[in-house]
mmCIF file of C-alpha atoms and ligand atoms in Angstrom:
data_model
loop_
_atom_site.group_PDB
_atom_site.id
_atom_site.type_symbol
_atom_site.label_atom_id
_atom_site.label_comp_id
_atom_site.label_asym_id
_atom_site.label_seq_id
_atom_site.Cartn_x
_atom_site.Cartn_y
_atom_site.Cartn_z
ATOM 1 C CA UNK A 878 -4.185 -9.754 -18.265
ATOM 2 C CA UNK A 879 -2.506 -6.509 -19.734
ATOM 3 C CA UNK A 880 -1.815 -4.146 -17.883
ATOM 4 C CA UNK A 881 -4.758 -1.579 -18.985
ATOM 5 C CA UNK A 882 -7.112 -4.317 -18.192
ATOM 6 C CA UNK A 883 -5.360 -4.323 -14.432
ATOM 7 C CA UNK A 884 -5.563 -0.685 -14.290
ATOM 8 C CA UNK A 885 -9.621 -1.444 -14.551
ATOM 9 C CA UNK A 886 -9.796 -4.227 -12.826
ATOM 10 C CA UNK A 887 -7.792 -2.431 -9.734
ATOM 11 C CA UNK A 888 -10.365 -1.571 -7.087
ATOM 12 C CA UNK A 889 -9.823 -1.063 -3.076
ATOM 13 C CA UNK A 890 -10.328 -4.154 -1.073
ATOM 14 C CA UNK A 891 -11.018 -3.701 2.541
ATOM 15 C CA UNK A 892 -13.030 -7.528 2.915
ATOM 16 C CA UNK A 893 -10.918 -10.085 3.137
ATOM 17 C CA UNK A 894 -11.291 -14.204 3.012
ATOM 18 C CA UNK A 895 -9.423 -16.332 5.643
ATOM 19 C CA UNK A 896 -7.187 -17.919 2.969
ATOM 20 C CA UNK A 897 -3.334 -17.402 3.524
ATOM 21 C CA UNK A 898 -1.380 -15.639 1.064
ATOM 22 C CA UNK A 899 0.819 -17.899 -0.911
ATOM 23 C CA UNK A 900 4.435 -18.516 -0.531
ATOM 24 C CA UNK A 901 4.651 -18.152 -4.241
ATOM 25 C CA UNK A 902 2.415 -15.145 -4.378
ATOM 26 C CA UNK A 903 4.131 -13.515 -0.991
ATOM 27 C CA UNK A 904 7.649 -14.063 -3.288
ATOM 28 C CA UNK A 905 6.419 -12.041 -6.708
ATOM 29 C CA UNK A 906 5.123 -9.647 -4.456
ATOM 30 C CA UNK A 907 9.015 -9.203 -2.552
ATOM 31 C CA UNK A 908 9.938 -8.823 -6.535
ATOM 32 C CA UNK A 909 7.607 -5.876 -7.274
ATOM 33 C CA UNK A 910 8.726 -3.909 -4.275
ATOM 34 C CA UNK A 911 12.267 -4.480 -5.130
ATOM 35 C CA UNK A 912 11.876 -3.993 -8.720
ATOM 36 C CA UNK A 913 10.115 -0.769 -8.350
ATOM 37 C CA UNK A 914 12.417 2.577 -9.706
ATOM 38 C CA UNK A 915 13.897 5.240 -7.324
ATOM 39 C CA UNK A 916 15.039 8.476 -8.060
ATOM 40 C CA UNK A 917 19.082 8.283 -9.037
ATOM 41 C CA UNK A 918 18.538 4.390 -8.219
ATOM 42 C CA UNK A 919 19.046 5.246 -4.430
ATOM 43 C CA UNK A 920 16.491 2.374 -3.135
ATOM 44 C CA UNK A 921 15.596 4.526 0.316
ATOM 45 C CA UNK A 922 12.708 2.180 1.050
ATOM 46 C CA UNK A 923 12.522 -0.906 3.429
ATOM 47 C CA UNK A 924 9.609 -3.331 3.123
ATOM 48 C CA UNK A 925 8.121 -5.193 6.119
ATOM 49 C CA UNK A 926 6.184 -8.515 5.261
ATOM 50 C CA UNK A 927 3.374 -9.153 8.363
ATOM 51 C CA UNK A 928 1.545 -12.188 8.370
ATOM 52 C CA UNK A 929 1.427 -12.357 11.971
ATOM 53 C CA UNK A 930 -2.132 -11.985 13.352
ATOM 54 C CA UNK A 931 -1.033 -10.671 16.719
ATOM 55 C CA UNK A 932 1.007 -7.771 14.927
ATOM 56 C CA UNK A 933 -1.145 -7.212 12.176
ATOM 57 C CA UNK A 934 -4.239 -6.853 14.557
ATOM 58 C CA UNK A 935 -1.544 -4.026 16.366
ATOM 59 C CA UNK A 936 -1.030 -2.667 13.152
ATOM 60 C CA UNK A 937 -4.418 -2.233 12.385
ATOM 61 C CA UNK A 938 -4.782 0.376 15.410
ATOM 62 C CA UNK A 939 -2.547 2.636 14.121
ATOM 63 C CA UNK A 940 -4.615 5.508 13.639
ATOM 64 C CA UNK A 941 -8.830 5.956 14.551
ATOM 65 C CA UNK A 942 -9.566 5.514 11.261
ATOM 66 C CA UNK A 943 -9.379 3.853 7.792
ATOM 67 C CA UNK A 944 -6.922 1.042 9.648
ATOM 68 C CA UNK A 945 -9.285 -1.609 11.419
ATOM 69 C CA UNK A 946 -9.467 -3.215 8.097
ATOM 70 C CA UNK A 947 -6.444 -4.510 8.291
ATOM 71 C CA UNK A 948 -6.694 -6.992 11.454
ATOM 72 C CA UNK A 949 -8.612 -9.393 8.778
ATOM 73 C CA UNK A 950 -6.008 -8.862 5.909
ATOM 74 C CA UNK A 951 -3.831 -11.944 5.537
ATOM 75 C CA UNK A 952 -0.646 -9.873 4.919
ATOM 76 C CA UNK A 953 0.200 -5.867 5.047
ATOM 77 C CA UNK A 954 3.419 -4.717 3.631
ATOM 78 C CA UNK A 955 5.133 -1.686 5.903
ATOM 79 C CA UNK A 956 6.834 0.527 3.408
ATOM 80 C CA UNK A 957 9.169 2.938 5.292
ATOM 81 C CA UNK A 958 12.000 4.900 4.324
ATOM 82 C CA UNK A 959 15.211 6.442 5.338
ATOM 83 C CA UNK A 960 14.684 10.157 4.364
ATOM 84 C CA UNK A 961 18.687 10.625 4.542
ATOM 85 C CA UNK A 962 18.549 8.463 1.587
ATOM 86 C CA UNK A 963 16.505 10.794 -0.671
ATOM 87 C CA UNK A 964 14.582 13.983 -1.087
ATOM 88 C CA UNK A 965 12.435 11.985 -2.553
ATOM 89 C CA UNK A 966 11.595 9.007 -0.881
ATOM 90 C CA UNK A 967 7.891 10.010 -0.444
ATOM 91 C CA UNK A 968 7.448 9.700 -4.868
ATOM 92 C CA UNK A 969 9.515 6.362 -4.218
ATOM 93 C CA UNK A 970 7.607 4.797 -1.463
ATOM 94 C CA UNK A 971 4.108 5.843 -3.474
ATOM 95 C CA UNK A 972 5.875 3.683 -6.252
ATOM 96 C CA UNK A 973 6.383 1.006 -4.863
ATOM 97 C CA UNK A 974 2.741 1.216 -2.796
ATOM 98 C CA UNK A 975 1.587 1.145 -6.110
ATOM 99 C CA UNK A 976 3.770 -1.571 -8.300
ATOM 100 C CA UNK A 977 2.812 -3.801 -4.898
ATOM 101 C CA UNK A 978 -1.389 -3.175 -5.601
ATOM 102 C CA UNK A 979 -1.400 -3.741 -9.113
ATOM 103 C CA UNK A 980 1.034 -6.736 -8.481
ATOM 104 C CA UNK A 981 -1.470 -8.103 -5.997
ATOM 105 C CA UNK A 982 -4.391 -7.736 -8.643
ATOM 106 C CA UNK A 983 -2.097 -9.790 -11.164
ATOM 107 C CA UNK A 984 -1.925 -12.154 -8.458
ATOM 108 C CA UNK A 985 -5.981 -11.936 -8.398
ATOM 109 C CA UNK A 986 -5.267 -10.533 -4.459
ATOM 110 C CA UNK A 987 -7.114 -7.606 -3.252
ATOM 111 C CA UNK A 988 -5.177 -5.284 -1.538
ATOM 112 C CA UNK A 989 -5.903 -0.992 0.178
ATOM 113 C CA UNK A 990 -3.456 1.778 1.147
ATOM 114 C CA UNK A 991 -3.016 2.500 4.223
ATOM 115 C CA UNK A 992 -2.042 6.011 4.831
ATOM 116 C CA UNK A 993 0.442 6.587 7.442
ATOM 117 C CA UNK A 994 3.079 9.263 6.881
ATOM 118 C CA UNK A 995 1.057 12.696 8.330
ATOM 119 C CA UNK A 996 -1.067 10.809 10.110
ATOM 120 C CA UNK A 997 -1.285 10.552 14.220
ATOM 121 C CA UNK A 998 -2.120 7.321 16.224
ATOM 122 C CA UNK A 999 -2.918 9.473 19.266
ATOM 123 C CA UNK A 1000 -2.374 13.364 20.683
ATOM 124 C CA UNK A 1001 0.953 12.754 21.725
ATOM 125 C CA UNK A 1002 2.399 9.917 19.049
ATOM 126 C CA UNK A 1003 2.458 9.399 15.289
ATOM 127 C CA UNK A 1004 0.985 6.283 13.082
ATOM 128 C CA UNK A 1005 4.359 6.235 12.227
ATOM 129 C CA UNK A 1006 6.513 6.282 15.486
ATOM 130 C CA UNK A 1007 2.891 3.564 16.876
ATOM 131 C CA UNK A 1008 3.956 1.461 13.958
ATOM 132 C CA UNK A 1009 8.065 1.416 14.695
ATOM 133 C CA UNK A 1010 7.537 0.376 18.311
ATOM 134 C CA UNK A 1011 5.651 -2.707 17.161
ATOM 135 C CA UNK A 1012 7.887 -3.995 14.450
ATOM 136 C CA UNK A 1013 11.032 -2.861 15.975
ATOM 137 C CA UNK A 1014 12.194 -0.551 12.978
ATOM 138 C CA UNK A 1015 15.621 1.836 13.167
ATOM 139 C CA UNK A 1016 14.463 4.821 14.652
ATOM 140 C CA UNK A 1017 16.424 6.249 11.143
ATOM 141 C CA UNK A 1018 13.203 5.203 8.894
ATOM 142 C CA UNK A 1019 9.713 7.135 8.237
ATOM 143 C CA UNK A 1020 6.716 4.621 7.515
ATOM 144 C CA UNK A 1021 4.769 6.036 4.239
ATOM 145 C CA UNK A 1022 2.118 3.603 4.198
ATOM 146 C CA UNK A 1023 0.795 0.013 4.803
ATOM 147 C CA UNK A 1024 -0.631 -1.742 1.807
ATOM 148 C CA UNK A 1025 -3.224 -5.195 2.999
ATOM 149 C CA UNK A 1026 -3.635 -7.631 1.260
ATOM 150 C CA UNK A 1027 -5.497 -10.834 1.122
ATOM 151 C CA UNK A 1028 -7.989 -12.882 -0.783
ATOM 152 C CA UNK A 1029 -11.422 -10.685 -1.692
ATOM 153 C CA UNK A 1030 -14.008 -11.778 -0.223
ATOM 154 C CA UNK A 1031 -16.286 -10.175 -3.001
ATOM 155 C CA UNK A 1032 -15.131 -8.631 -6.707
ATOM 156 C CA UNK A 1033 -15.806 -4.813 -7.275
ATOM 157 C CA UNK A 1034 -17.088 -3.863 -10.608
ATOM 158 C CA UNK A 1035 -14.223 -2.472 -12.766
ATOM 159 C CA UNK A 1036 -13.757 0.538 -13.791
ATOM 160 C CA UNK A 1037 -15.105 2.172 -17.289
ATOM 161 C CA UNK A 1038 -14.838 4.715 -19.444
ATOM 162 C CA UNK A 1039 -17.729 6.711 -17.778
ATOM 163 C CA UNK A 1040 -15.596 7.051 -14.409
ATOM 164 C CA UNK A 1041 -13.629 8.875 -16.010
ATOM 165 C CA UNK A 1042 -12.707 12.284 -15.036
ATOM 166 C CA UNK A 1043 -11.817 13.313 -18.721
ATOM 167 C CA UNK A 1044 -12.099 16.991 -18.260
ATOM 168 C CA UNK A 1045 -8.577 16.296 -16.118
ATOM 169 C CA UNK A 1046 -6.792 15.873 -19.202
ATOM 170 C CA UNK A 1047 -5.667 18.725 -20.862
ATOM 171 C CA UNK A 1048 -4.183 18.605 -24.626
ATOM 172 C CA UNK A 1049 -1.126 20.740 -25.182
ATOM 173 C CA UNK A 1050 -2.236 23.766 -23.527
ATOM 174 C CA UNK A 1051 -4.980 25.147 -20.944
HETATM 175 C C1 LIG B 1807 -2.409 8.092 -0.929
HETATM 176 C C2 LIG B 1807 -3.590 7.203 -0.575
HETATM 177 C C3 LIG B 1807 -3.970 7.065 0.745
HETATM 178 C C4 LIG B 1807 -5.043 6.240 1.087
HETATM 179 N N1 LIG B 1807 -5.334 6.031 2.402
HETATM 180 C C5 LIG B 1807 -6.311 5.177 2.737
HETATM 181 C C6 LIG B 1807 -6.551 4.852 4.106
HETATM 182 O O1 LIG B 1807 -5.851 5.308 5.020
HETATM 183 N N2 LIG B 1807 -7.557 3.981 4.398
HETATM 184 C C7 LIG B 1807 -8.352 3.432 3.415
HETATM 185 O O2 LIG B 1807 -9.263 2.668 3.762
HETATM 186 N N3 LIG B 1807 -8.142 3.699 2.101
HETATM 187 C C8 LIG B 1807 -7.137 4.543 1.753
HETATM 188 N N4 LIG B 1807 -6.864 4.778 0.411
HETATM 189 C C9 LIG B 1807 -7.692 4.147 -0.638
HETATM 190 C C10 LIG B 1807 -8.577 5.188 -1.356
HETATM 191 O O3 LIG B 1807 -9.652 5.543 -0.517
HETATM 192 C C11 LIG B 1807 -9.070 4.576 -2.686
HETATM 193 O O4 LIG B 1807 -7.961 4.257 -3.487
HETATM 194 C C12 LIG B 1807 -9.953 5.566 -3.461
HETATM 195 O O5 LIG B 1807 -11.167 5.787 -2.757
HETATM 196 C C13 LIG B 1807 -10.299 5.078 -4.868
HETATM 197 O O6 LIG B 1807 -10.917 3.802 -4.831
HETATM 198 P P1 LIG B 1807 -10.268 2.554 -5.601
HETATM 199 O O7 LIG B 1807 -8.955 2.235 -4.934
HETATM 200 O O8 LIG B 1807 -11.279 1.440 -5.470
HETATM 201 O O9 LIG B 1807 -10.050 2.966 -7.023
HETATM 202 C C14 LIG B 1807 -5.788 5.582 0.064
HETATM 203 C C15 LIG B 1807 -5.390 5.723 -1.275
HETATM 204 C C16 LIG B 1807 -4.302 6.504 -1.588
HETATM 205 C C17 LIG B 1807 -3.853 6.582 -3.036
#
């Protein structure tokens, strides 16, 4: 499939089969991460593979909502940072969130962002700081975002041309 037709076919999954995620599939996703670009080339991200059910059920409490979803996902990908890296490690971390979900529909996976960076798991403690604790990260790295992933346990209709918000386009000059 090109990668227009990906684009399309690209839609959040938050229902998930049973079925493991490859070891083939789990390895072209690694590549995507890796192989997504940084500013200067500085690489400020980490990437945490969970296919434990235990954590990923831990995971999945890391804020109220929009993050239950993920106890039934067969892997989530942690993407964190080192902001000492880059200024701009939130652009390269939303890269990378995003060369990992259209990898996962090439892979026919379905996959949802998690939003974590400006988000709080309680009064007192961030998604982000939650999230640390459980996989043991440096206390030096921010998490953006977790993406899930897994098989879908139904297709979404693609997108068309009359989703489109055309009037966001603007030729040459407003
Ligand atoms: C920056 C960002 C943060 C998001 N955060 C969440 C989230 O925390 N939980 C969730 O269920 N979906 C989240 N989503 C998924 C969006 O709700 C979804 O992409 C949007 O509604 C468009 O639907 P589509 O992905 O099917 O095109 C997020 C998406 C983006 C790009």
């Amino acid at each position: 499939m090109n990668i227009i037709e990906l684009i399309k076919n690209r839609r959040s999954c938050r229902k998930f089969t049973q079925s493991p995620v490859s070891t083939e599939s789990i390895e072209q996703l690694k590549i995507a991460s890796l192989l997504a670009p940084t500013s200067k080339n500085n690489r400020p991200w980490e990437f945490a593979f969970i296919t434990d059910k235990e954590i990923l059920n831990k995971l999945s409490q890391s804020k109220p909502h929009g993050a239950l979803f993920l106890k039934d996902a067969a892997l989530g990908i942690v993407i964190l940072a080192d902001p000492e890296k880059s200024d701009v490690w939130i652009e390269d971390t939303a890269i990378a969130a995003s060369y990992i979900q259209l990898t996962a529909e090439a892979l026919k996976l379905g996959s949802c962002w998690i939003q974590i960076r400006n988000r709080s798991h309680s009064e007192t403690l961030s998604a982000s700081e939650y999230i640390k604790k459980i996989i043991g990260a440096p206390s030096t790295l921010k998490v953006a975002c977790i993406i899930a992933i897994g098989h879908k346990e139904k297709e979404r209709r693609p997108y068309n041309s009359n989703d489109l918000l055309t009037d966001k386009i603007i030729s040459n000059h407003y």
